[in-house]
Coordinates of C-alpha atoms in Angstrom, one line a residue:
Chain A
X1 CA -15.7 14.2 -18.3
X2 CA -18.4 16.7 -18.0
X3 CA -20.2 17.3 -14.8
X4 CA -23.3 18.6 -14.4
X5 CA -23.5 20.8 -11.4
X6 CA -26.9 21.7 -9.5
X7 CA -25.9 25.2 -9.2
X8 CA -24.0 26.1 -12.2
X9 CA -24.7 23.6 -14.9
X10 CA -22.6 21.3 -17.3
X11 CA -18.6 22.6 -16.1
X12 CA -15.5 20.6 -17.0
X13 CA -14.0 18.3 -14.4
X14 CA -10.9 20.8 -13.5
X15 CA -13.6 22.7 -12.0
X16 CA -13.9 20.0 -9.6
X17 CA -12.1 18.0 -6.4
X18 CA -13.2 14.2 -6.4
X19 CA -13.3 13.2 -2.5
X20 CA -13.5 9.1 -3.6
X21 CA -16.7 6.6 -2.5
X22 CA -19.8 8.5 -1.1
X23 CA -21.3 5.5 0.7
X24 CA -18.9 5.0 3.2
X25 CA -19.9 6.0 6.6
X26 CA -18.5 7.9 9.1
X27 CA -18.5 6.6 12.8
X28 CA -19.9 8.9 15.1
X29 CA -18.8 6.9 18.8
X30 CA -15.3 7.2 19.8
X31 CA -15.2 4.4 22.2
X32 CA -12.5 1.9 22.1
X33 CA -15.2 -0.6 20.4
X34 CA -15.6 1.2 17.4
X35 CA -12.4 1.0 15.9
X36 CA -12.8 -1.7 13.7
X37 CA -15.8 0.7 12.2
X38 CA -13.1 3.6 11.9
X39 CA -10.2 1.2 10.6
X40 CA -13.2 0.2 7.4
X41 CA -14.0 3.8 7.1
X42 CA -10.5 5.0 6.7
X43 CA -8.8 2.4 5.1
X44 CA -11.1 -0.2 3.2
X45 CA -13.0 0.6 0.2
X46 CA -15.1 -1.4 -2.5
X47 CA -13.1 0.0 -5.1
X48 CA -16.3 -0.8 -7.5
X49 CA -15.3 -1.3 -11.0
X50 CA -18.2 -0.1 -12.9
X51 CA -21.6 2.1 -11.3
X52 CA -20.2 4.2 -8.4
X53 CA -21.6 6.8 -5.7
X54 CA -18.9 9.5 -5.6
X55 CA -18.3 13.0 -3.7
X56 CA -16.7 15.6 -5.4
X57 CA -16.3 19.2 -4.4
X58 CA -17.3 22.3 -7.0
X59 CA -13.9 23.7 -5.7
X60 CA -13.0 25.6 -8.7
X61 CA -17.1 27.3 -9.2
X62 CA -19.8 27.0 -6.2
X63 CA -17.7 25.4 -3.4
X64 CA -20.8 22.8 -3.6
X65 CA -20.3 19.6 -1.9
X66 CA -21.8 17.0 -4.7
X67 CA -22.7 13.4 -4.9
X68 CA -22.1 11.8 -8.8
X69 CA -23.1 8.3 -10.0
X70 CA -20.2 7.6 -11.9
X71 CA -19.1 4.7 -14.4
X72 CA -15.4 3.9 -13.0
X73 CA -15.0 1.6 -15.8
X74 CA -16.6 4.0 -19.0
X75 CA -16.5 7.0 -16.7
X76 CA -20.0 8.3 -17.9
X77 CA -22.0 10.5 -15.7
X78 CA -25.5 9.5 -14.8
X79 CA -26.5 11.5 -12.8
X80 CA -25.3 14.2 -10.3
X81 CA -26.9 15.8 -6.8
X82 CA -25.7 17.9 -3.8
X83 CA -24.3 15.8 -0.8
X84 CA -27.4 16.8 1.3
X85 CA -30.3 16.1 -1.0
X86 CA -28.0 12.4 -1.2
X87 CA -27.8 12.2 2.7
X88 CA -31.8 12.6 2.8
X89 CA -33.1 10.3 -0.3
X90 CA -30.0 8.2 -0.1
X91 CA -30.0 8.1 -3.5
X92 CA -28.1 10.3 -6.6
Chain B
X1 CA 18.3 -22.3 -27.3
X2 CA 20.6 -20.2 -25.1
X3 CA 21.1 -16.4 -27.0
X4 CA 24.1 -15.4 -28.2
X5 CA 26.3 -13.8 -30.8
X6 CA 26.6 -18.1 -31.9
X7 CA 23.1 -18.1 -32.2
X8 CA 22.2 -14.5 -33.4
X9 CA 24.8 -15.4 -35.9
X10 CA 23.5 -19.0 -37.1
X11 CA 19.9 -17.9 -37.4
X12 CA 21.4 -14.8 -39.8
X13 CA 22.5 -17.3 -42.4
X14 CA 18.7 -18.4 -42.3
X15 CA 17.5 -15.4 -42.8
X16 CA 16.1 -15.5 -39.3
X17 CA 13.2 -17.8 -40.7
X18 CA 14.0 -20.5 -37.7
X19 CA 13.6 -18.4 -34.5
X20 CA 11.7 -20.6 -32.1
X21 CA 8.7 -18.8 -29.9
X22 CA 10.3 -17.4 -26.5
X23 CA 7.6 -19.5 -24.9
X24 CA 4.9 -22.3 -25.1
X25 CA 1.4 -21.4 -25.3
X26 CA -0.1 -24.3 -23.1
X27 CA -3.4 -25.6 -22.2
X28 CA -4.0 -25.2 -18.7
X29 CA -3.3 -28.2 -16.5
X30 CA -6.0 -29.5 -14.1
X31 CA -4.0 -28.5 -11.2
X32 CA -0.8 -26.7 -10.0
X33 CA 1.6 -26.2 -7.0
X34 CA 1.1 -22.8 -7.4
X35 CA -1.1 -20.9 -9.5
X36 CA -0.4 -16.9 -10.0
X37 CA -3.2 -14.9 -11.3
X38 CA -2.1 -11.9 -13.6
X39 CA 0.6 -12.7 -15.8
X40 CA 1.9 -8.9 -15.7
X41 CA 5.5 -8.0 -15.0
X42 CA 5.2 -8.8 -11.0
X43 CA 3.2 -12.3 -11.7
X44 CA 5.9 -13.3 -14.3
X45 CA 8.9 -12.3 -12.0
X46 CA 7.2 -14.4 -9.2
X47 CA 6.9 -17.5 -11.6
X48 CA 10.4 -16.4 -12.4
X49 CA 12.1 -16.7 -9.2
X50 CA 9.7 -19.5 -7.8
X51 CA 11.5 -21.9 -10.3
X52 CA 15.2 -20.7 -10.4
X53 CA 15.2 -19.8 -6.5
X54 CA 12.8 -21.9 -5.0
X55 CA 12.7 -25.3 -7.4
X56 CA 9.1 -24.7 -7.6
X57 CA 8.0 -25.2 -11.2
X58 CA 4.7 -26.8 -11.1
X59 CA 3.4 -22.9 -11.4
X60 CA 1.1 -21.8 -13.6
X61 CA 0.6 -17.9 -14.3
X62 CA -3.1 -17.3 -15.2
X63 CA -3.3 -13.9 -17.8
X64 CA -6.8 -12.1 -18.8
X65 CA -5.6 -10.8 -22.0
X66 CA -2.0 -11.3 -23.7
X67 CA 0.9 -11.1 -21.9
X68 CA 2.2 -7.4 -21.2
X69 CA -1.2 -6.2 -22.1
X70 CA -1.1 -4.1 -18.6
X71 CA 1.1 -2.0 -16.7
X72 CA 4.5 -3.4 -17.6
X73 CA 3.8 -2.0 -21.0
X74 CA 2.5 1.0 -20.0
X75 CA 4.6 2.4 -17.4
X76 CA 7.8 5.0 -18.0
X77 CA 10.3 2.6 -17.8
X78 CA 12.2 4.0 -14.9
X79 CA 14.2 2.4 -12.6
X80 CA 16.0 3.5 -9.3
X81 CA 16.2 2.9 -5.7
X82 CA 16.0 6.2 -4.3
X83 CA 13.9 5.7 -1.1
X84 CA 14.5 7.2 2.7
X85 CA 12.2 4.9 4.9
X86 CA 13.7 1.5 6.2
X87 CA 10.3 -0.4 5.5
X88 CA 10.9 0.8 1.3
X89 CA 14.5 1.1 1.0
X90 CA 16.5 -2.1 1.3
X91 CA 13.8 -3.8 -0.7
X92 CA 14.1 -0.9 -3.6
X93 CA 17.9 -1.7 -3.3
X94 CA 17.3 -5.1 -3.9
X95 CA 15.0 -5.1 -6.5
X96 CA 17.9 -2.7 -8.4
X97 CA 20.7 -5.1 -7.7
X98 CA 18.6 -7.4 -9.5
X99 CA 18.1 -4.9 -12.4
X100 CA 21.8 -4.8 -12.5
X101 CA 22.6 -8.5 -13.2
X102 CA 19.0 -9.3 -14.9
X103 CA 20.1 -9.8 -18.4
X104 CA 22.8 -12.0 -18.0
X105 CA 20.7 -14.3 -15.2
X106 CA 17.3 -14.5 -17.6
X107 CA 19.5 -14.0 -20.8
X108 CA 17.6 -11.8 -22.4
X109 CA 18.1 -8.2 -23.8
X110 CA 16.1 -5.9 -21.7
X111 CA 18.3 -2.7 -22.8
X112 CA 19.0 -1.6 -19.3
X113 CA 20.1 1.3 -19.1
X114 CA 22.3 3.2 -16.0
X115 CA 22.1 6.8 -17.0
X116 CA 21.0 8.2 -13.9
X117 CA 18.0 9.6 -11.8
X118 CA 17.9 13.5 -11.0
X119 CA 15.1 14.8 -9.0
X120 CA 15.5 18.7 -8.8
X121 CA 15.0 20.9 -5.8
X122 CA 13.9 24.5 -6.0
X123 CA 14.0 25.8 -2.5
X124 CA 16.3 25.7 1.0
X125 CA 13.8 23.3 2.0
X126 CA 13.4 20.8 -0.7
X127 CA 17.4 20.9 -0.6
X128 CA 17.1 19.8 2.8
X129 CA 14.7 16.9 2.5
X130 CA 16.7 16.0 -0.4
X131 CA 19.8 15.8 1.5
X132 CA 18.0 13.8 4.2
X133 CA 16.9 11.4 1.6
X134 CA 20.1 11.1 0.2
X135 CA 22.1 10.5 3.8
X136 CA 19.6 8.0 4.6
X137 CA 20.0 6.4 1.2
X138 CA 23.9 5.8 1.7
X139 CA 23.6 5.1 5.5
X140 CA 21.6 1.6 3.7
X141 CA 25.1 1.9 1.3
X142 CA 22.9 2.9 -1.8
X143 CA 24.8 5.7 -3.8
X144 CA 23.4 8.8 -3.7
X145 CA 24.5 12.9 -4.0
X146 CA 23.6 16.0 -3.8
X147 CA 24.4 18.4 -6.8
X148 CA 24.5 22.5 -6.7
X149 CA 22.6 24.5 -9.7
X150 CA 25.9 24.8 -12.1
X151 CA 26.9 20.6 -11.7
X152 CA 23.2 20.3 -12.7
X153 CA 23.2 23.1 -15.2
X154 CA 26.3 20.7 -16.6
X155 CA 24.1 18.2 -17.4
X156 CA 20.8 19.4 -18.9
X157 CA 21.8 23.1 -19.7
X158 CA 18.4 23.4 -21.1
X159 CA 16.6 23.9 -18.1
X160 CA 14.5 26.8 -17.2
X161 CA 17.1 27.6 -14.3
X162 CA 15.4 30.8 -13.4
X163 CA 11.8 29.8 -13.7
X164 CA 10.1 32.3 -11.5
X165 CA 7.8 29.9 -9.2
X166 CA 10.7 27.1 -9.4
X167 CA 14.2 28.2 -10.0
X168 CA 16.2 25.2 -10.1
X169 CA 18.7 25.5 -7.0
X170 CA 19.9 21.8 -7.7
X171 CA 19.1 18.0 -7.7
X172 CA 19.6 15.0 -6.1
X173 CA 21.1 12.4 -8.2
X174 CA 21.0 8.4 -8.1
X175 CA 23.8 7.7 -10.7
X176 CA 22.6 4.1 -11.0
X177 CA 19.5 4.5 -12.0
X178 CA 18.0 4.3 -15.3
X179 CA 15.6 3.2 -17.6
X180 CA 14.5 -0.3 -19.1
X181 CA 13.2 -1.7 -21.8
X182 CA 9.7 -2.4 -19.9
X183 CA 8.3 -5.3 -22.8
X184 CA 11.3 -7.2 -23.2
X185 CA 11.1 -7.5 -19.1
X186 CA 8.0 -9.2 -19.3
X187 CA 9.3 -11.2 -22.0
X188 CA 12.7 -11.7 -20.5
X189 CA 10.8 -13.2 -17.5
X190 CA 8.1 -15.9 -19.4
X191 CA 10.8 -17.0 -21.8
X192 CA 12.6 -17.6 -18.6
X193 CA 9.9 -18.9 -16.5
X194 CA 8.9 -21.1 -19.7
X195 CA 12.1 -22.5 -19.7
X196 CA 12.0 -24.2 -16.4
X197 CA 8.4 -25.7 -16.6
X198 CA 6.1 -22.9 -15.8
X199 CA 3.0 -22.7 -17.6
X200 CA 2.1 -19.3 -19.1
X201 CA -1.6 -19.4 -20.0
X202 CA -2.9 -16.5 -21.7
X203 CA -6.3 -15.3 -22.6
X204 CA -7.7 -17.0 -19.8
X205 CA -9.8 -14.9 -17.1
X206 CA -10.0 -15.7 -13.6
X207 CA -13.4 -15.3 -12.7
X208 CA -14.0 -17.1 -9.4
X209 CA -11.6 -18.9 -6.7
X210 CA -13.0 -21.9 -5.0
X211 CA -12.4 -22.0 -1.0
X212 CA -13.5 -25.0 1.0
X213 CA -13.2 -25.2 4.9
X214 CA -10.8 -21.3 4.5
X215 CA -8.9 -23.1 2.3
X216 CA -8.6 -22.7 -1.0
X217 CA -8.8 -25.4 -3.8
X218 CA -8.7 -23.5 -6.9
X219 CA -10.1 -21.1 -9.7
X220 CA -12.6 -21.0 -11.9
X221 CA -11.7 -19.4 -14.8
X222 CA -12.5 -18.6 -18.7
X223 CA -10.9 -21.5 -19.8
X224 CA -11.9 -24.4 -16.7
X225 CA -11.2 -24.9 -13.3
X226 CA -8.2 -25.3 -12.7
X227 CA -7.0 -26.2 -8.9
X228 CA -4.1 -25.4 -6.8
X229 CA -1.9 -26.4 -3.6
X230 CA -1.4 -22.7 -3.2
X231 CA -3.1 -19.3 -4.8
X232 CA -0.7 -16.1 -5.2
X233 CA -3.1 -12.8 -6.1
X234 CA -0.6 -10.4 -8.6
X235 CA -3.5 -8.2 -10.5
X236 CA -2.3 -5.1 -9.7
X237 CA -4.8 -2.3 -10.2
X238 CA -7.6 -5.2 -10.4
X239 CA -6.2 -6.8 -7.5
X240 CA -9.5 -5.7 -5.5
X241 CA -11.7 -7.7 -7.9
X242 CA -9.8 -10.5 -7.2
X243 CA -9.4 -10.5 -4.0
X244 CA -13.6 -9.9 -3.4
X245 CA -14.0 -13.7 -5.1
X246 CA -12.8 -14.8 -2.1
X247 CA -14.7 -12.2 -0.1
X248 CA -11.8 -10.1 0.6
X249 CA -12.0 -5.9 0.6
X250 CA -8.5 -4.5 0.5
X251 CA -7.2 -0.8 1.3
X252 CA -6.8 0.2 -2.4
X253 CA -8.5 2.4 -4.8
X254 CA -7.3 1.7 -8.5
X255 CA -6.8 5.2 -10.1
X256 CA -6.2 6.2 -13.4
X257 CA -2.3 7.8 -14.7
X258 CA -1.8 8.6 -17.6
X259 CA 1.8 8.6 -19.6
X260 CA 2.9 10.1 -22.8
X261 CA 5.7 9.8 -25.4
X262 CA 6.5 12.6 -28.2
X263 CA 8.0 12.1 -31.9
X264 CA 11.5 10.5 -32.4
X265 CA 14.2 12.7 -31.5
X266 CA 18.3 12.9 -31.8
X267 CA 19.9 12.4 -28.3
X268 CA 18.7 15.4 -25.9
X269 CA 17.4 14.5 -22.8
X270 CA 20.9 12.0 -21.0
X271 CA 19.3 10.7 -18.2
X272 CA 16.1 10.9 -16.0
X273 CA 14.6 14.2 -14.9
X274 CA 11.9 14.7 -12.4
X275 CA 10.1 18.2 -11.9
X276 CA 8.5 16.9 -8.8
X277 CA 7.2 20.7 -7.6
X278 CA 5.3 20.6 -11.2
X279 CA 4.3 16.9 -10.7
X280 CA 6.3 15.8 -14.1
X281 CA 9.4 13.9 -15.3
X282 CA 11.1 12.8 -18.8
X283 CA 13.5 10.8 -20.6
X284 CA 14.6 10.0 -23.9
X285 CA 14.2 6.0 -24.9
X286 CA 17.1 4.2 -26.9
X287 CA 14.2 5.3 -30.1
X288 CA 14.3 9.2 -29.2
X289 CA 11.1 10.0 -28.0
X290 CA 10.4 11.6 -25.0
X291 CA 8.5 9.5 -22.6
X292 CA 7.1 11.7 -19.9
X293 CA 4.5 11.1 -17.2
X294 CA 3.0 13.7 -14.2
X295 CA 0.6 12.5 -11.4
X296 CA -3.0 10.7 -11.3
X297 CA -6.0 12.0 -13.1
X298 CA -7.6 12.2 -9.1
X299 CA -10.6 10.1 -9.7
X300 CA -11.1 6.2 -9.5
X301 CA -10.8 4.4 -12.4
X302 CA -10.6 1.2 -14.5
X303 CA -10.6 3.0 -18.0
X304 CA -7.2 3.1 -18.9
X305 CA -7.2 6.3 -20.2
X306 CA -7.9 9.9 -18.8
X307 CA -9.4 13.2 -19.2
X308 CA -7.6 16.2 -21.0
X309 CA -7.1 18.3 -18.3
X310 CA -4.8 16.3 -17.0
X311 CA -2.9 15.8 -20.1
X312 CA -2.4 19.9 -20.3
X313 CA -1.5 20.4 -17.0
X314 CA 1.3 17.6 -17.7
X315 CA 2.7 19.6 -20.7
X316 CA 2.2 22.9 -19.2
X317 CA 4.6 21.2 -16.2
X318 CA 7.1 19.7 -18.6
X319 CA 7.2 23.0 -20.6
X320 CA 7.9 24.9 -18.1
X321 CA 10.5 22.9 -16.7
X322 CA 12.0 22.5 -20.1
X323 CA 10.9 25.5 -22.8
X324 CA 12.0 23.8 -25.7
X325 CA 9.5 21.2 -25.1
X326 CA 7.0 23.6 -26.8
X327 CA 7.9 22.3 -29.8
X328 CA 8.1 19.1 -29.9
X329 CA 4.8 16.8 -31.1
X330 CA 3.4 14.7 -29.1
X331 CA 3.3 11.2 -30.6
X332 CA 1.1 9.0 -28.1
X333 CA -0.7 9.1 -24.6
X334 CA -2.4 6.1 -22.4
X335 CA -3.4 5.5 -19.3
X336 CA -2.7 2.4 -16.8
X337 CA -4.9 1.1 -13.6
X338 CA -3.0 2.2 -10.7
X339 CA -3.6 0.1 -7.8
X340 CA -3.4 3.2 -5.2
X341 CA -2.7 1.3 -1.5
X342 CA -3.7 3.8 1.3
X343 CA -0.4 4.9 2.2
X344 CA 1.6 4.9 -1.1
X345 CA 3.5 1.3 -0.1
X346 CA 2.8 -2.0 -1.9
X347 CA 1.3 -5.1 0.1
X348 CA 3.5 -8.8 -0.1
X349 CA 1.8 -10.8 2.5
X350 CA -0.3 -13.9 3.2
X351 CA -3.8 -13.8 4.0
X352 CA -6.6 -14.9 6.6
X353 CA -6.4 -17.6 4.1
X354 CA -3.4 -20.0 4.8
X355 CA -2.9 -21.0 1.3
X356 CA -3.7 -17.7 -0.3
X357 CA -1.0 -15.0 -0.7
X358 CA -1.5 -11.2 -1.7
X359 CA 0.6 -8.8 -3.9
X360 CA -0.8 -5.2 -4.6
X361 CA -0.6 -1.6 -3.4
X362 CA 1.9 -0.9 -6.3
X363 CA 0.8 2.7 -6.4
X364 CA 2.5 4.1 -9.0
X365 CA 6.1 2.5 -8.9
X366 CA 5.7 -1.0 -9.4
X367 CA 7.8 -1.3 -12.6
X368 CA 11.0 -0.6 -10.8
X369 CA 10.1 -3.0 -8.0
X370 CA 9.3 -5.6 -11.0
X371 CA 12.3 -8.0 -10.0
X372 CA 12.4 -7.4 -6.2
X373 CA 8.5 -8.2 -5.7
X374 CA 8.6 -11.6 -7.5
X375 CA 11.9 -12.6 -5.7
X376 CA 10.1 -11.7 -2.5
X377 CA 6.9 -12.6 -3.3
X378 CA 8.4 -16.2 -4.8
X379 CA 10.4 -16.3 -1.1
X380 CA 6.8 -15.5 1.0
X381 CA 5.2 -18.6 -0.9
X382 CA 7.9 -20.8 -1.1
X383 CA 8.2 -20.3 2.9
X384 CA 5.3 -19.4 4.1
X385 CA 6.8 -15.9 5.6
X386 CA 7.8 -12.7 4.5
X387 CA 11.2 -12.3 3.6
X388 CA 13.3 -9.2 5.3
X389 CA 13.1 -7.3 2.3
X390 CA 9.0 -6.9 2.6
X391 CA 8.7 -7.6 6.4
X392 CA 7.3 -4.3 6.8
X393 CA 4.8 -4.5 3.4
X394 CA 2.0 -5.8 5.5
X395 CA -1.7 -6.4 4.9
X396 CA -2.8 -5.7 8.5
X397 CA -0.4 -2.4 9.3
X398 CA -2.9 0.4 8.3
X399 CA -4.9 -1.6 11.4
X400 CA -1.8 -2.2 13.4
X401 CA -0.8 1.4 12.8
X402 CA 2.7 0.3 11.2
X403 CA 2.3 2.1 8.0
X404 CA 5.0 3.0 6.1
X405 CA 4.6 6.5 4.4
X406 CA 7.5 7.5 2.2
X407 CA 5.8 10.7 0.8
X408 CA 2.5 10.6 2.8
X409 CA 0.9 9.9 -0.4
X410 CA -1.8 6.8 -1.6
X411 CA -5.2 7.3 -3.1
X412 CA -6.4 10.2 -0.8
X413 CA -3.6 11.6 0.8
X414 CA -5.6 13.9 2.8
X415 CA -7.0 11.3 4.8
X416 CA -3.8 9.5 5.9

């Protein structure tokens, strides 16, 4: 697995950290309320098996925070961005 | 036919022509009692135990692909008990009792073998969470002790004992564990489910599950519908596919591990050795190869096999650990579908849905829990409750708060 870093180009994936599903959310309120909205966010995931929205870290190259659509079941790339160009398009 | 020498003997004047199949190879039925989807070690020791412990034998154990195709044949074979928390270790304890007395109760050969679990410590600290583990380990009256650097050095002498990031100081040691034939476990189990009326239907995907008023009536599956009185969910690092066709999400990630196992060698390695500082561990199977293992690739996965890096940083592990591995070949690698639960402990529970029971979270230990979860998971069906032994294995503790975190480990670690 090859990815393709905004910064620094194609690196190999020991370069990088893989922080799981990008699309969960995190809750900003911390009233009693909301923790149903935590408990999803820290516990529950999709799990997708196939196309997948991921974060991983450049941690071993630009310390880049990146978003990569992934294939969890062929696990090819197909495309990669940085965490806040995803946050603002909402899309890889 | 019952095995035996009589019978081993009396097919040898046949030339072992007349061997009957271990088990039928049935169509599926229109409906079961029970109806266990995933015919993997777990699904088949649940069948298992539903019929000899329960009387329940209107069971039918629903496998994608052949039987064994999944993790019980691709997981390091090791079995032990060696666990500190009370939520984990009782039911471990069980589940190695049951190792112990497996292949005279399902008569079958599954080559088990007690030569011993040794996990090494390298500094005054580990020593002392070792020791810990170890006292709280007998305290449940499991055997357990601590060794100094020469008892170990007795043992395997070809450790790197002076290794200058990990000198080995000593190891903890679990002298009934072992390892296990994992194949003949799964075979063990459907010959001996077979034999008391459960239907083992292979080739035969679940793809839908039928739920009417939150109850459910049956699958829909490759090969028909097929209904049930009750469903039991075993898929292990698909479990969370499963469990979304009836509109379930479960706290699992399934990861990707990968295993390996060198050329055949003469008798070297004498029991189980894990480098846990270096994320590897090794033993020799009754054949001579190696069969070694380290930690998760780190990324989710469904591919069943993994990326290099992770395969180097294994050997580099091992070789350190053991310098004459440098020259041995590597024979084969795979990779298995870890179904990662959020806090490194399986789930054996019921569901919102009263007819509809969950088994998952194996992590990366399921194969030694293989006869404890089906005898628990049989007793949870059978009774509508959890036994004592996975009381604590709840769906709902990560929102209760009553997790159970041996190593602080599961699919993010940091998070939890």
């Amino acid at each position: 697995m090859r990815i393709k870093c905004p910064y620094c180009g194609e690196r190999p994936n020991e370069e990088f950290t893989c922080l799981g599903d990008a699309s969960l959310k995190r809750p900003t309120s911390n009233e009693p309320d909301t923790m149903d909205e935590w408990f999803d966010y820290v516990y529950i995931r999709d799990n997708l098996k196939g196309r997948m929205h991921e974060h991983w870290h450049h941690s071993g190259g630009c310390r880049s925070w990146l978003v990569v659509d992934r294939d969890t079941e062929t696990h090819e790339i197909f495309g990669v961005t940085t965490a806040r160009d995803y946050n603002a398009k909402g899309k890889v | 036919m019952r095995y035996s020498i009589f019978s081993l003997a009396k097919n040898a004047w046949s030339g072992h022509k007349n061997w009957k199949p271990a088990w039928r190879e049935p169509e599926p039925k229109s409906s079961y009692d029970v109806v266990i989807v995933g015919g993997g070690g777990h699904g088949l020791s649940t069948a298992y135990y539903l019929a000899k412990e329960h009387g329940i034998t209107n069971v039918a154990v629903l496998e994608k692909s052949w039987l064994g195709s999944g993790n019980i044949g691709r997981n390091t074979t090791i079995i032990r008990s060696n666990y500190m928390l009370p939520g984990n270790e009782p039911f471990y304890e069980k589940s190695l009792q049951l190792w112990e007395g497996l292949e005279q109760d399902f008569n079958f050969n599954a080559m088990i073998s007690q030569r011993g679990i040794m996990n090494l410590y390298h500094s005054d600290a580990q020593r002392d969470g070792f020791a810990r583990r170890g006292n709280a380990m007998r305290i449940h009256g499991v055997d357990a002790e601590l060794l100094d650097r020469e008892q170990v050095r007795e043992m395997v002498p070809f450790l790197d004992f002076d290794n200058a990031r990990f000198p080995i100081q000593g190891a903890l040691i679990q002298r009934r564990g072992g390892t296990v034939r994992h194949d003949a476990v799964a075979w063990g189990f459907a010959r001996g489910a077979d034999s008391r009326g459960v239907d083992i239907i292979q080739n035969c995907e679940v793809q839908g599950i039928k739920i009417e008023n939150g109850k459910v009536l049956g699958v829909e599956t490759s090969r028909g519908s097929i209904g049930c009185n009750k469903l039991a969910l075993c898929a292990a690092g698909n479990s969370s596919e499963v469990a979304a066709m009836a509109g379930m999400k479960l706290p699992l990630e399934s990861h990707v591990l990968q295993a390996f196992v060198s050329e055949g060698l003469k008798p070297y390695i004498p029991n189980v050795v894990t480098f846990g500082a270096g994320h590897f561990y090794v033993s020799q199977s009754n054949k001579g190869g190696l069969v070694f293992g380290g930690d998760l690739d780190g990324y989710n996965s469904y591919a069943r096999r993994g990326n290099l890096p992770t395969v180097e940083h294994v050997i580099e592990a091992g070789v350190s650990m053991i310098p004459g591995l440098s020259r041995i070949k590597v024979l084969r690698s795979w990779g298995g579908i870890m179904d990662m639960s959020m806090d490194g402990t399986p789930i054996i529970d019921k569901t919102h849905i009263p007819n509809m029971y969950l088994n998952c979270g194996w992590c990366y230990g399921g194969f030694k829990a293989t006869p404890a979860s089906g005898w628990c998971y049989a007793y949870t069906i059978a009774n509508d409750r959890p036994h004592e032994f996975n009381s604590l294995m709840r769906l709902d503790r990560f929102r209760t708060g009553y997790t159970v975190d041996e190593k602080g480990a599961g699919a993010q670690p940091n998070l939890h």
